[in-house]
Amino acid sequence: RKEVEQDPGPFNVPEGATVAFNCTYSNSASQSFFWYRQDCRKEPKLLMSVYSSGNEDGRFTAQLNRASQYISLLIRDSKLSDSATYLCVVSLIYNQGGKLIFGQGTELSVKP
Amino acid sequence: NAGVTQTPKFRILKIGQSMTLQCTQDMNHNYMYWYRQDPGMGLKLIYYSVGAGITDKGEVPNGYNVSRSTTEDFPLRLELAAPSQTSVYFCASITTSGSGELFFGEGSRLTVL
């Protein structure tokens, strides 16, 4: 089993749609969780951290389910500019790095 | 601040050649990482370091070596290049206090022929 596994893509959605990505992790001791965005094989950029209580940043909502060992990312009112690959990242150490493992990424394409 | 700087940005190697990818950060970050990304795939952790003098293997360390003699530098060495090492390599660093955000270099595109 892979340490971090994401929904296989690509996701093709129209502008304005709501889209959700899921990511599962195998190590129950994992402490830190993040969503990164990567454009056209450029370097990944942090989209948002994922907190135990769930958190929201504008149109983006992240959730963590420790019991089922998955995290999710919800994007509401999709924009053309949201087209990118979304990567989930899991670490064993809280906010302090350690072994940071990436999922394989889920590609999103938002169409007019 | 320059952030994380990787060199070279592009390189073509012949099978069996050796080379070093350089990575420098000027943010005084303790943790540094090397990842590789193959086409259509996510990032795979090669090696990481929690501080000067300390390195540890990641998911795919075979064929690579690293060293961390200073806080700033974390070079990645390929000893005997193979076509399977054709990839984009990203160096990243993180601070032990803060949001946990990884800061990446712009990547090094390596082709082994």
Coordinates of C-alpha atoms in Angstrom, one line a residue:
Chain A
R1 CA 0.0 0.0 0.0
K2 CA 1.3 3.5 -0.9
E3 CA 2.0 5.8 2.0
V4 CA -0.1 8.5 0.5
E5 CA -2.7 7.9 -2.2
Q6 CA -4.9 10.3 -4.1
D7 CA -7.9 10.1 -6.4
P8 CA -6.8 9.3 -9.9
G9 CA -7.5 12.1 -12.3
P10 CA -7.9 14.0 -14.4
F11 CA -11.0 15.9 -13.2
N12 CA -12.6 17.9 -16.0
V13 CA -15.3 20.3 -14.7
P14 CA -17.1 23.4 -16.0
E15 CA -16.5 26.8 -14.5
G16 CA -18.6 27.3 -11.4
A17 CA -18.7 23.6 -10.5
T18 CA -17.8 22.2 -7.1
V19 CA -15.2 19.5 -7.1
A20 CA -13.7 17.4 -4.3
F21 CA -10.5 15.5 -4.0
N22 CA -9.6 12.8 -1.6
C23 CA -6.3 11.6 -0.2
T24 CA -5.7 8.5 2.0
Y25 CA -2.6 7.9 4.1
S26 CA -1.4 4.6 5.6
N27 CA 0.5 5.7 8.7
S28 CA -1.9 6.3 11.6
A29 CA 0.8 8.2 13.4
S30 CA 0.8 11.0 10.8
Q31 CA 0.5 14.4 12.3
S32 CA 0.6 17.1 9.7
F33 CA -1.3 17.4 6.5
F34 CA -1.2 19.8 3.6
W35 CA -2.6 20.5 0.1
Y36 CA -0.1 21.9 -2.5
R37 CA -0.8 23.1 -6.0
Q38 CA 1.5 22.6 -8.9
D39 CA 1.2 24.4 -12.2
C40 CA 2.7 23.0 -15.4
R41 CA 5.5 21.0 -13.6
K42 CA 6.7 24.2 -11.9
E43 CA 7.6 23.9 -8.2
P44 CA 4.7 23.1 -5.9
K45 CA 3.2 25.9 -3.8
L46 CA 1.4 25.5 -0.5
L47 CA -2.4 25.9 -1.0
M48 CA -3.4 25.2 2.6
S49 CA -2.6 23.3 5.7
V50 CA -5.3 20.8 7.0
Y51 CA -6.3 21.1 10.6
S52 CA -8.2 18.5 12.7
S53 CA -11.3 20.7 12.9
G54 CA -11.3 21.4 9.2
N55 CA -10.5 24.8 7.7
E56 CA -11.6 27.1 5.0
D57 CA -9.9 29.6 2.9
G58 CA -12.2 31.4 0.5
R59 CA -13.5 28.9 -2.0
F60 CA -11.3 26.1 -0.6
T61 CA -12.3 23.8 2.3
A62 CA -10.0 21.1 3.7
Q63 CA -11.1 18.3 6.0
L64 CA -9.3 15.7 8.0
N65 CA -10.7 12.3 9.1
R66 CA -8.2 10.7 11.4
A67 CA -10.4 7.6 12.0
S68 CA -10.6 6.8 8.3
Q69 CA -7.1 8.2 7.6
Y70 CA -8.1 10.5 4.8
I71 CA -8.0 14.2 4.0
S72 CA -10.1 16.0 1.4
L73 CA -10.1 19.3 -0.5
L74 CA -13.3 20.9 -1.7
I75 CA -13.2 23.7 -4.3
R76 CA -16.4 25.6 -4.8
D77 CA -17.3 27.9 -7.7
S78 CA -14.3 26.6 -9.8
K79 CA -12.4 29.2 -11.8
L80 CA -10.3 28.6 -15.0
S81 CA -7.3 29.6 -12.9
D82 CA -7.9 26.6 -10.6
S83 CA -6.7 24.3 -13.4
A84 CA -3.6 22.7 -11.9
T85 CA -2.4 19.5 -10.2
Y86 CA -3.3 19.2 -6.5
L87 CA -0.9 17.3 -4.3
C88 CA -1.6 16.1 -0.8
V89 CA 1.3 15.9 1.7
V90 CA 1.6 14.0 4.9
S91 CA 4.2 14.2 7.7
L92 CA 4.8 12.3 10.9
I93 CA 5.9 15.4 12.8
Y94 CA 3.6 18.3 13.7
N95 CA 4.5 21.5 11.7
Q96 CA 8.2 20.6 11.9
G97 CA 9.0 18.8 8.7
G98 CA 10.4 15.4 9.1
K99 CA 9.6 12.9 6.4
L100 CA 7.2 14.7 4.1
I101 CA 5.5 12.3 1.7
F102 CA 3.5 13.5 -1.4
G103 CA 0.6 11.8 -3.1
Q104 CA 0.8 11.3 -6.8
G105 CA -1.4 14.3 -7.5
T106 CA -4.8 14.8 -9.0
E107 CA -5.1 17.0 -12.1
L108 CA -7.9 19.4 -12.4
S109 CA -9.0 21.0 -15.6
V110 CA -11.7 23.7 -15.4
K111 CA -13.4 24.5 -18.8
P112 CA -15.3 27.6 -19.8
Chain B
N1 CA 16.1 36.7 0.0
A2 CA 16.8 34.3 -2.8
G3 CA 15.0 31.4 -1.0
V4 CA 16.0 28.0 -2.4
T5 CA 18.4 28.0 -5.3
Q6 CA 19.1 24.9 -7.5
T7 CA 21.7 24.5 -10.1
P8 CA 21.8 23.5 -12.9
K9 CA 18.3 24.1 -14.3
F10 CA 18.9 21.7 -17.2
R11 CA 21.5 18.9 -17.8
I12 CA 21.9 16.1 -20.2
L13 CA 24.1 13.2 -19.1
K14 CA 25.4 10.1 -20.7
I15 CA 24.8 6.7 -19.1
G16 CA 27.5 6.1 -16.4
Q17 CA 28.4 9.7 -16.0
S18 CA 28.4 11.4 -12.5
M19 CA 27.1 14.7 -11.5
T20 CA 26.0 16.8 -8.5
L21 CA 22.9 18.9 -8.3
Q22 CA 23.5 21.8 -6.0
C23 CA 20.9 23.2 -3.6
T24 CA 21.4 26.3 -1.4
Q25 CA 18.9 28.0 0.9
D26 CA 19.4 31.4 2.7
M27 CA 16.5 31.1 5.1
N28 CA 18.4 29.3 7.9
H29 CA 16.0 26.4 7.6
N30 CA 16.9 23.2 9.5
Y31 CA 15.2 20.7 7.2
M32 CA 16.0 20.2 3.6
Y33 CA 14.7 17.7 1.0
W34 CA 15.4 16.3 -2.4
Y35 CA 12.4 15.0 -4.5
R36 CA 12.2 13.7 -8.0
Q37 CA 9.1 13.9 -10.2
D38 CA 8.6 11.7 -13.2
P39 CA 6.2 12.7 -15.9
G40 CA 2.6 12.5 -14.8
M41 CA 3.6 11.4 -11.3
G42 CA 3.8 13.0 -7.9
L43 CA 7.0 13.9 -6.0
K44 CA 9.1 11.0 -4.6
L45 CA 11.3 11.7 -1.6
I46 CA 14.9 10.8 -2.3
Y47 CA 16.8 12.0 0.8
Y48 CA 16.2 14.5 3.5
S49 CA 18.2 16.2 6.3
V50 CA 17.1 17.5 9.7
G51 CA 20.2 19.6 10.2
A52 CA 23.9 19.9 9.3
G53 CA 25.6 16.5 9.5
I54 CA 22.4 14.5 9.5
T55 CA 20.8 12.9 6.5
D56 CA 18.2 10.1 6.1
K57 CA 16.8 8.1 3.2
G58 CA 13.5 8.8 1.7
E59 CA 11.3 6.6 -0.5
V60 CA 13.7 6.2 -3.5
P61 CA 17.4 6.7 -2.4
N62 CA 19.0 4.1 -4.6
G63 CA 21.5 5.6 -7.0
Y64 CA 21.9 8.8 -5.1
N65 CA 24.0 10.3 -2.3
V66 CA 23.7 13.4 -0.2
S67 CA 25.7 15.4 2.3
R68 CA 24.9 18.3 4.6
S69 CA 28.1 19.9 5.8
T70 CA 26.4 23.3 6.4
T71 CA 22.9 24.5 7.1
E72 CA 22.7 26.2 3.8
D73 CA 23.8 23.5 1.3
F74 CA 22.4 20.1 0.5
P75 CA 23.9 18.7 -2.7
L76 CA 22.6 15.6 -4.4
R77 CA 25.1 13.3 -6.1
L78 CA 24.4 10.9 -8.9
E79 CA 27.3 8.5 -9.2
L80 CA 26.5 6.3 -12.2
A81 CA 23.7 7.9 -14.2
A82 CA 21.0 5.6 -15.6
P83 CA 18.1 6.4 -18.0
S84 CA 15.7 5.6 -15.0
Q85 CA 17.1 8.8 -13.4
T86 CA 15.7 11.0 -16.1
S87 CA 13.4 13.2 -14.1
V88 CA 12.8 16.7 -12.7
Y89 CA 14.5 17.1 -9.3
F90 CA 13.2 19.5 -6.7
C91 CA 15.1 20.7 -3.6
A92 CA 13.0 22.1 -0.7
S93 CA 13.5 23.4 2.8
I94 CA 11.3 24.0 5.8
T95 CA 11.6 25.8 9.1
T96 CA 11.0 24.1 12.4
S97 CA 8.9 27.0 13.6
G98 CA 6.0 28.2 11.5
S99 CA 3.3 26.9 9.2
G100 CA 5.2 23.8 8.0
E101 CA 5.3 25.2 4.5
L102 CA 7.9 23.7 2.2
F103 CA 9.9 26.2 0.1
F104 CA 10.9 24.8 -3.2
G105 CA 13.6 25.6 -5.7
E106 CA 12.6 25.9 -9.4
G107 CA 13.7 22.4 -10.2
S108 CA 16.5 20.8 -12.2
R109 CA 15.6 18.9 -15.4
L110 CA 17.9 16.0 -15.9
T111 CA 18.0 13.7 -19.0
V112 CA 20.2 10.6 -19.1
L113 CA 20.8 9.2 -22.6

